[in-house]
Amino acid sequence: QVQLKESGPGLVQPSQTLSLTCTVSGFSLTSYNVHWVRQPPGKGLEWMGRMRYNGDTSYNSALKSRLSISRDTSKNQVFLKMNSLQTDDTGTYYCTRDESHWGQGVMVTVSS
Amino acid sequence: DVVMTQTPVSLSVSLGGQVSISCRSSQSLVHNNGNTYLSWYLQKPGQSPQLLIYKVSNRFSGISDRFSGSGSGTDFTLKISRVEPDDLGVYYCGQGTQYPYTFGAGTKLELK
């Protein structure tokens, strides 16, 4: 059974760095792509970036200067790091296996 | 970036009725490989988005045949027939042809 679960801090201070982990099961990270998508409260979806099955990464150019996606295949984990957080980075962050399987999401609030 | 324009913003429907949602892209979604990566998602209140349709017209595993997708190039439609209570929520179209992947702003389906 394919599962993805996001984890990380619920509260981050402005200008600090967000670190999230997506732990997957039921499939191999070397066979499927994993994406990060976020959603501000009450708003739509924004694609952030992708870890390809072969280890390549792609980023939304709007976030590229602040964003890094990496993985540890031995732990079945994909990581998101984003620096210089501001209040408009508040929202729910999802990891997905391509477009088909989504995690439950993790709510991140940027506030002092 | 490819802009995805969904109409209408909201839709009221009676149970058992039929509705259509339109999604238009600012550029053709035909990939160099010949595939068109246009997907439809439903986000129910408090839940993660779930995939309904991929590559324009292919129903994802377990999705009812009451949902159908059509279109080509820049113009796409999702039709829902015999609407049930569990169909209510926000519908998004999304494209995976060009980076950055982008989504429409959503169409909220409500009961009349």
PDB file of C-alpha atoms in Angstrom:
ATOM      1  CA  GLN A   1       0.000   0.000   0.000  1.00  0.00           C
ATOM      2  CA  VAL A   2       1.448   3.328  -1.104  1.00  0.00           C
ATOM      3  CA  GLN A   3       1.751   5.826   1.744  1.00  0.00           C
ATOM      4  CA  LEU A   4       3.429   9.184   2.200  1.00  0.00           C
ATOM      5  CA  LYS A   5       3.624  11.087   5.456  1.00  0.00           C
ATOM      6  CA  GLU A   6       4.941  14.580   6.008  1.00  0.00           C
ATOM      7  CA  SER A   7       6.523  15.664   9.262  1.00  0.00           C
ATOM      8  CA  GLY A   8       8.109  18.819  10.576  1.00  0.00           C
ATOM      9  CA  PRO A   9       7.638  21.776  12.888  1.00  0.00           C
ATOM     10  CA  GLY A  10       4.227  23.389  12.997  1.00  0.00           C
ATOM     11  CA  LEU A  11       5.639  26.824  13.795  1.00  0.00           C
ATOM     12  CA  VAL A  12       8.601  28.586  12.228  1.00  0.00           C
ATOM     13  CA  GLN A  13       9.833  32.090  12.969  1.00  0.00           C
ATOM     14  CA  PRO A  14      10.129  34.630  10.154  1.00  0.00           C
ATOM     15  CA  SER A  15      13.505  34.584   8.360  1.00  0.00           C
ATOM     16  CA  GLN A  16      14.200  31.064   9.645  1.00  0.00           C
ATOM     17  CA  THR A  17      14.564  27.822   7.669  1.00  0.00           C
ATOM     18  CA  LEU A  18      11.788  25.258   7.217  1.00  0.00           C
ATOM     19  CA  SER A  19      12.784  21.596   7.238  1.00  0.00           C
ATOM     20  CA  LEU A  20      10.214  18.957   6.316  1.00  0.00           C
ATOM     21  CA  THR A  21      10.494  15.206   5.846  1.00  0.00           C
ATOM     22  CA  CYS A  22       8.346  12.992   3.654  1.00  0.00           C
ATOM     23  CA  THR A  23       8.526   9.353   4.715  1.00  0.00           C
ATOM     24  CA  VAL A  24       7.224   6.923   2.126  1.00  0.00           C
ATOM     25  CA  SER A  25       6.250   3.268   2.142  1.00  0.00           C
ATOM     26  CA  GLY A  26       4.886   0.805  -0.384  1.00  0.00           C
ATOM     27  CA  PHE A  27       7.181   1.949  -3.198  1.00  0.00           C
ATOM     28  CA  SER A  28      10.810   2.731  -3.927  1.00  0.00           C
ATOM     29  CA  LEU A  29      12.170   6.264  -4.280  1.00  0.00           C
ATOM     30  CA  THR A  30      14.415   4.922  -7.053  1.00  0.00           C
ATOM     31  CA  SER A  31      11.364   4.015  -9.119  1.00  0.00           C
ATOM     32  CA  TYR A  32       8.986   6.956  -8.621  1.00  0.00           C
ATOM     33  CA  ASN A  33       9.128  10.734  -8.439  1.00  0.00           C
ATOM     34  CA  VAL A  34       8.161  12.630  -5.296  1.00  0.00           C
ATOM     35  CA  HIS A  35       6.865  16.188  -5.435  1.00  0.00           C
ATOM     36  CA  TRP A  36       6.246  18.900  -2.874  1.00  0.00           C
ATOM     37  CA  VAL A  37       3.057  20.971  -3.211  1.00  0.00           C
ATOM     38  CA  ARG A  38       1.840  23.631  -0.801  1.00  0.00           C
ATOM     39  CA  GLN A  39      -1.480  25.326  -0.126  1.00  0.00           C
ATOM     40  CA  PRO A  40      -1.978  28.597   1.780  1.00  0.00           C
ATOM     41  CA  PRO A  41      -5.029  28.593   4.056  1.00  0.00           C
ATOM     42  CA  GLY A  42      -8.208  28.831   1.990  1.00  0.00           C
ATOM     43  CA  LYS A  43      -6.280  29.117  -1.271  1.00  0.00           C
ATOM     44  CA  GLY A  44      -5.142  26.960  -4.181  1.00  0.00           C
ATOM     45  CA  LEU A  45      -2.250  24.607  -4.852  1.00  0.00           C
ATOM     46  CA  GLU A  46       1.329  25.578  -5.686  1.00  0.00           C
ATOM     47  CA  TRP A  47       3.868  23.094  -7.039  1.00  0.00           C
ATOM     48  CA  MET A  48       7.187  23.619  -5.317  1.00  0.00           C
ATOM     49  CA  GLY A  49       9.540  21.042  -6.768  1.00  0.00           C
ATOM     50  CA  ARG A  50      10.329  17.434  -7.510  1.00  0.00           C
ATOM     51  CA  MET A  51      12.817  14.731  -6.613  1.00  0.00           C
ATOM     52  CA  ARG A  52      13.049  12.499  -9.633  1.00  0.00           C
ATOM     53  CA  TYR A  53      13.480   8.710  -9.300  1.00  0.00           C
ATOM     54  CA  ASN A  54      17.070   9.043 -10.556  1.00  0.00           C
ATOM     55  CA  GLY A  55      17.994  11.713  -8.019  1.00  0.00           C
ATOM     56  CA  ASP A  56      17.570  14.755 -10.275  1.00  0.00           C
ATOM     57  CA  THR A  57      15.668  17.716  -8.903  1.00  0.00           C
ATOM     58  CA  SER A  58      13.440  20.401 -10.443  1.00  0.00           C
ATOM     59  CA  TYR A  59      12.218  23.519  -8.713  1.00  0.00           C
ATOM     60  CA  ASN A  60       9.588  26.186  -9.159  1.00  0.00           C
ATOM     61  CA  SER A  61      11.591  29.163 -10.344  1.00  0.00           C
ATOM     62  CA  ALA A  62       9.606  31.397  -7.977  1.00  0.00           C
ATOM     63  CA  LEU A  63      11.096  29.479  -5.031  1.00  0.00           C
ATOM     64  CA  LYS A  64      14.335  28.148  -6.483  1.00  0.00           C
ATOM     65  CA  SER A  65      16.660  30.551  -4.675  1.00  0.00           C
ATOM     66  CA  ARG A  66      15.248  29.475  -1.291  1.00  0.00           C
ATOM     67  CA  LEU A  67      14.410  25.814  -1.845  1.00  0.00           C
ATOM     68  CA  SER A  68      16.323  22.547  -1.678  1.00  0.00           C
ATOM     69  CA  ILE A  69      14.978  19.016  -2.064  1.00  0.00           C
ATOM     70  CA  SER A  70      17.069  15.969  -1.205  1.00  0.00           C
ATOM     71  CA  ARG A  71      16.551  12.333  -0.237  1.00  0.00           C
ATOM     72  CA  ASP A  72      17.847   9.355   1.694  1.00  0.00           C
ATOM     73  CA  THR A  73      16.808   6.248  -0.201  1.00  0.00           C
ATOM     74  CA  SER A  74      17.975   3.942   2.609  1.00  0.00           C
ATOM     75  CA  LYS A  75      15.451   5.583   4.922  1.00  0.00           C
ATOM     76  CA  ASN A  76      12.732   6.051   2.281  1.00  0.00           C
ATOM     77  CA  GLN A  77      12.701   9.765   2.973  1.00  0.00           C
ATOM     78  CA  VAL A  78      12.576  12.931   0.889  1.00  0.00           C
ATOM     79  CA  PHE A  79      13.502  16.243   2.478  1.00  0.00           C
ATOM     80  CA  LEU A  80      12.457  19.826   1.824  1.00  0.00           C
ATOM     81  CA  LYS A  81      14.424  22.780   3.092  1.00  0.00           C
ATOM     82  CA  MET A  82      13.355  26.332   2.454  1.00  0.00           C
ATOM     83  CA  ASN A  83      15.085  29.363   3.912  1.00  0.00           C
ATOM     84  CA  SER A  84      14.140  32.981   4.585  1.00  0.00           C
ATOM     85  CA  LEU A  85      10.576  32.097   5.497  1.00  0.00           C
ATOM     86  CA  GLN A  86       7.949  34.848   5.536  1.00  0.00           C
ATOM     87  CA  THR A  87       4.337  34.932   6.710  1.00  0.00           C
ATOM     88  CA  ASP A  88       3.051  34.175   3.212  1.00  0.00           C
ATOM     89  CA  ASP A  89       4.843  30.818   3.385  1.00  0.00           C
ATOM     90  CA  THR A  90       2.202  29.758   5.921  1.00  0.00           C
ATOM     91  CA  GLY A  91       0.140  26.845   4.682  1.00  0.00           C
ATOM     92  CA  THR A  92      -0.212  23.099   4.355  1.00  0.00           C
ATOM     93  CA  TYR A  93       2.709  21.313   2.739  1.00  0.00           C
ATOM     94  CA  TYR A  94       2.094  18.036   0.891  1.00  0.00           C
ATOM     95  CA  CYS A  95       4.398  15.448  -0.586  1.00  0.00           C
ATOM     96  CA  THR A  96       3.006  13.401  -3.461  1.00  0.00           C
ATOM     97  CA  ARG A  97       4.059  10.431  -5.547  1.00  0.00           C
ATOM     98  CA  ASP A  98       3.674  11.969  -8.961  1.00  0.00           C
ATOM     99  CA  GLU A  99       0.064  13.113  -9.150  1.00  0.00           C
ATOM    100  CA  SER A 100      -1.518   9.955  -7.881  1.00  0.00           C
ATOM    101  CA  HIS A 101      -0.803   9.565  -4.180  1.00  0.00           C
ATOM    102  CA  TRP A 102      -0.755  12.393  -1.640  1.00  0.00           C
ATOM    103  CA  GLY A 103       0.290  12.587   1.969  1.00  0.00           C
ATOM    104  CA  GLN A 104      -2.036  13.976   4.615  1.00  0.00           C
ATOM    105  CA  GLY A 105      -0.116  17.250   4.643  1.00  0.00           C
ATOM    106  CA  VAL A 106       1.579  19.173   7.419  1.00  0.00           C
ATOM    107  CA  MET A 107       0.431  22.626   8.488  1.00  0.00           C
ATOM    108  CA  VAL A 108       3.232  25.167   8.829  1.00  0.00           C
ATOM    109  CA  THR A 109       2.684  28.570  10.412  1.00  0.00           C
ATOM    110  CA  VAL A 110       5.287  31.306  10.003  1.00  0.00           C
ATOM    111  CA  SER A 111       4.962  33.663  12.924  1.00  0.00           C
ATOM    112  CA  SER A 112       6.981  35.238  15.685  1.00  0.00           C
TER     113      SER A 112
ATOM    114  CA  ASP B   1       4.568  29.749 -16.537  1.00  0.00           C
ATOM    115  CA  VAL B   2       1.461  28.011 -17.903  1.00  0.00           C
ATOM    116  CA  VAL B   3      -1.632  29.695 -16.487  1.00  0.00           C
ATOM    117  CA  MET B   4      -4.582  27.394 -15.841  1.00  0.00           C
ATOM    118  CA  THR B   5      -7.970  29.121 -15.886  1.00  0.00           C
ATOM    119  CA  GLN B   6     -10.892  27.239 -14.387  1.00  0.00           C
ATOM    120  CA  THR B   7     -14.536  28.177 -14.777  1.00  0.00           C
ATOM    121  CA  PRO B   8     -16.855  28.549 -13.027  1.00  0.00           C
ATOM    122  CA  VAL B   9     -15.443  29.498  -9.641  1.00  0.00           C
ATOM    123  CA  SER B  10     -18.380  27.817  -7.945  1.00  0.00           C
ATOM    124  CA  LEU B  11     -21.219  25.567  -8.973  1.00  0.00           C
ATOM    125  CA  SER B  12     -24.478  24.594  -7.294  1.00  0.00           C
ATOM    126  CA  VAL B  13     -25.971  21.252  -8.182  1.00  0.00           C
ATOM    127  CA  SER B  14     -28.860  19.059  -7.111  1.00  0.00           C
ATOM    128  CA  LEU B  15     -28.146  15.504  -6.098  1.00  0.00           C
ATOM    129  CA  GLY B  16     -28.419  13.314  -9.169  1.00  0.00           C
ATOM    130  CA  GLY B  17     -27.663  16.195 -11.493  1.00  0.00           C
ATOM    131  CA  GLN B  18     -24.830  16.704 -13.957  1.00  0.00           C
ATOM    132  CA  VAL B  19     -22.153  19.402 -14.037  1.00  0.00           C
ATOM    133  CA  SER B  20     -19.227  20.427 -16.215  1.00  0.00           C
ATOM    134  CA  ILE B  21     -16.073  22.282 -15.213  1.00  0.00           C
ATOM    135  CA  SER B  22     -13.863  23.971 -17.777  1.00  0.00           C
ATOM    136  CA  CYS B  23     -10.088  24.329 -17.616  1.00  0.00           C
ATOM    137  CA  ARG B  24      -8.114  26.333 -20.151  1.00  0.00           C
ATOM    138  CA  SER B  25      -4.347  26.587 -20.342  1.00  0.00           C
ATOM    139  CA  SER B  26      -2.369  29.560 -21.627  1.00  0.00           C
ATOM    140  CA  GLN B  27      -0.208  27.235 -23.754  1.00  0.00           C
ATOM    141  CA  SER B  28      -0.705  23.855 -25.359  1.00  0.00           C
ATOM    142  CA  LEU B  29      -0.308  20.990 -22.897  1.00  0.00           C
ATOM    143  CA  VAL B  30       0.898  18.547 -25.546  1.00  0.00           C
ATOM    144  CA  HIS B  31       4.308  17.317 -24.403  1.00  0.00           C
ATOM    145  CA  ASN B  32       7.177  16.632 -26.810  1.00  0.00           C
ATOM    146  CA  ASN B  33       6.506  12.938 -26.233  1.00  0.00           C
ATOM    147  CA  GLY B  34       2.946  13.319 -27.558  1.00  0.00           C
ATOM    148  CA  ASN B  35       1.217  12.936 -24.184  1.00  0.00           C
ATOM    149  CA  THR B  36      -0.987  15.631 -22.663  1.00  0.00           C
ATOM    150  CA  TYR B  37      -0.423  15.866 -18.930  1.00  0.00           C
ATOM    151  CA  LEU B  38      -3.680  17.369 -17.715  1.00  0.00           C
ATOM    152  CA  SER B  39      -5.116  16.021 -14.477  1.00  0.00           C
ATOM    153  CA  TRP B  40      -8.197  16.645 -12.373  1.00  0.00           C
ATOM    154  CA  TYR B  41      -8.309  16.495  -8.574  1.00  0.00           C
ATOM    155  CA  LEU B  42     -10.983  16.717  -5.900  1.00  0.00           C
ATOM    156  CA  GLN B  43     -10.204  18.173  -2.500  1.00  0.00           C
ATOM    157  CA  LYS B  44     -12.877  17.410   0.058  1.00  0.00           C
ATOM    158  CA  PRO B  45     -13.076  19.630   3.156  1.00  0.00           C
ATOM    159  CA  GLY B  46     -10.165  18.980   5.508  1.00  0.00           C
ATOM    160  CA  GLN B  47      -8.572  16.415   3.189  1.00  0.00           C
ATOM    161  CA  SER B  48      -5.675  16.190   0.767  1.00  0.00           C
ATOM    162  CA  PRO B  49      -6.417  16.465  -2.943  1.00  0.00           C
ATOM    163  CA  GLN B  50      -7.206  13.147  -4.596  1.00  0.00           C
ATOM    164  CA  LEU B  51      -6.511  12.284  -8.215  1.00  0.00           C
ATOM    165  CA  LEU B  52      -9.597  11.682 -10.349  1.00  0.00           C
ATOM    166  CA  ILE B  53      -8.393  11.892 -13.954  1.00  0.00           C
ATOM    167  CA  TYR B  54      -4.922  11.858 -15.509  1.00  0.00           C
ATOM    168  CA  LYS B  55      -3.697  12.502 -19.043  1.00  0.00           C
ATOM    169  CA  VAL B  56      -6.983  14.246 -19.935  1.00  0.00           C
ATOM    170  CA  SER B  57      -9.370  11.311 -19.866  1.00  0.00           C
ATOM    171  CA  ASN B  58      -7.974   8.389 -17.866  1.00  0.00           C
ATOM    172  CA  ARG B  59      -9.804   7.600 -14.648  1.00  0.00           C
ATOM    173  CA  PHE B  60      -7.511   6.828 -11.723  1.00  0.00           C
ATOM    174  CA  SER B  61      -7.906   3.513  -9.927  1.00  0.00           C
ATOM    175  CA  GLY B  62     -11.194   3.245  -8.057  1.00  0.00           C
ATOM    176  CA  ILE B  63     -12.726   6.402  -9.546  1.00  0.00           C
ATOM    177  CA  SER B  64     -16.358   6.090 -10.572  1.00  0.00           C
ATOM    178  CA  ASP B  65     -17.285   6.211 -14.254  1.00  0.00           C
ATOM    179  CA  ARG B  66     -19.570   9.112 -13.317  1.00  0.00           C
ATOM    180  CA  PHE B  67     -16.415  11.205 -13.724  1.00  0.00           C
ATOM    181  CA  SER B  68     -15.174  11.814 -17.250  1.00  0.00           C
ATOM    182  CA  GLY B  69     -12.498  14.055 -18.716  1.00  0.00           C
ATOM    183  CA  SER B  70     -12.135  15.333 -22.236  1.00  0.00           C
ATOM    184  CA  GLY B  71     -10.354  17.957 -24.283  1.00  0.00           C
ATOM    185  CA  SER B  72      -7.142  18.632 -26.119  1.00  0.00           C
ATOM    186  CA  GLY B  73      -4.477  21.260 -26.611  1.00  0.00           C
ATOM    187  CA  THR B  74      -5.539  24.100 -24.330  1.00  0.00           C
ATOM    188  CA  ASP B  75      -9.193  23.359 -23.639  1.00  0.00           C
ATOM    189  CA  PHE B  76     -10.358  20.682 -21.191  1.00  0.00           C
ATOM    190  CA  THR B  77     -13.548  19.642 -19.420  1.00  0.00           C
ATOM    191  CA  LEU B  78     -14.468  17.526 -16.425  1.00  0.00           C
ATOM    192  CA  LYS B  79     -18.012  16.164 -16.361  1.00  0.00           C
ATOM    193  CA  ILE B  80     -19.672  14.682 -13.306  1.00  0.00           C
ATOM    194  CA  SER B  81     -22.934  12.832 -13.774  1.00  0.00           C
ATOM    195  CA  ARG B  82     -25.462  11.672 -11.182  1.00  0.00           C
ATOM    196  CA  VAL B  83     -23.852  13.869  -8.516  1.00  0.00           C
ATOM    197  CA  GLU B  84     -23.634  12.282  -5.069  1.00  0.00           C
ATOM    198  CA  PRO B  85     -23.032  13.930  -1.667  1.00  0.00           C
ATOM    199  CA  ASP B  86     -19.469  12.560  -1.605  1.00  0.00           C
ATOM    200  CA  ASP B  87     -18.644  14.540  -4.780  1.00  0.00           C
ATOM    201  CA  LEU B  88     -18.841  17.892  -3.016  1.00  0.00           C
ATOM    202  CA  GLY B  89     -15.651  19.883  -2.525  1.00  0.00           C
ATOM    203  CA  VAL B  90     -13.170  21.848  -4.621  1.00  0.00           C
ATOM    204  CA  TYR B  91     -12.066  20.577  -8.013  1.00  0.00           C
ATOM    205  CA  TYR B  92      -8.669  21.520  -9.444  1.00  0.00           C
ATOM    206  CA  CYS B  93      -7.142  20.978 -12.833  1.00  0.00           C
ATOM    207  CA  GLY B  94      -3.371  20.717 -13.035  1.00  0.00           C
ATOM    208  CA  GLN B  95      -0.754  20.461 -15.764  1.00  0.00           C
ATOM    209  CA  GLY B  96       2.425  18.414 -15.667  1.00  0.00           C
ATOM    210  CA  THR B  97       3.656  19.144 -19.173  1.00  0.00           C
ATOM    211  CA  GLN B  98       5.828  22.183 -18.494  1.00  0.00           C
ATOM    212  CA  TYR B  99       7.845  23.327 -15.495  1.00  0.00           C
ATOM    213  CA  PRO B 100       6.742  24.691 -13.173  1.00  0.00           C
ATOM    214  CA  TYR B 101       3.741  22.437 -12.901  1.00  0.00           C
ATOM    215  CA  THR B 102       0.675  24.610 -12.274  1.00  0.00           C
ATOM    216  CA  PHE B 103      -2.892  24.288 -11.068  1.00  0.00           C
ATOM    217  CA  GLY B 104      -6.151  26.082 -11.696  1.00  0.00           C
ATOM    218  CA  ALA B 105      -7.622  28.175  -8.893  1.00  0.00           C
ATOM    219  CA  GLY B 106     -10.337  25.638  -8.203  1.00  0.00           C
ATOM    220  CA  THR B 107     -14.082  25.195  -8.667  1.00  0.00           C
ATOM    221  CA  LYS B 108     -16.209  24.697  -5.575  1.00  0.00           C
ATOM    222  CA  LEU B 109     -19.072  22.259  -6.027  1.00  0.00           C
ATOM    223  CA  GLU B 110     -21.932  22.811  -3.602  1.00  0.00           C
ATOM    224  CA  LEU B 111     -25.424  21.470  -3.120  1.00  0.00           C
ATOM    225  CA  LYS B 112     -28.312  23.530  -4.423  1.00  0.00           C
TER     226      LYS B 112
END
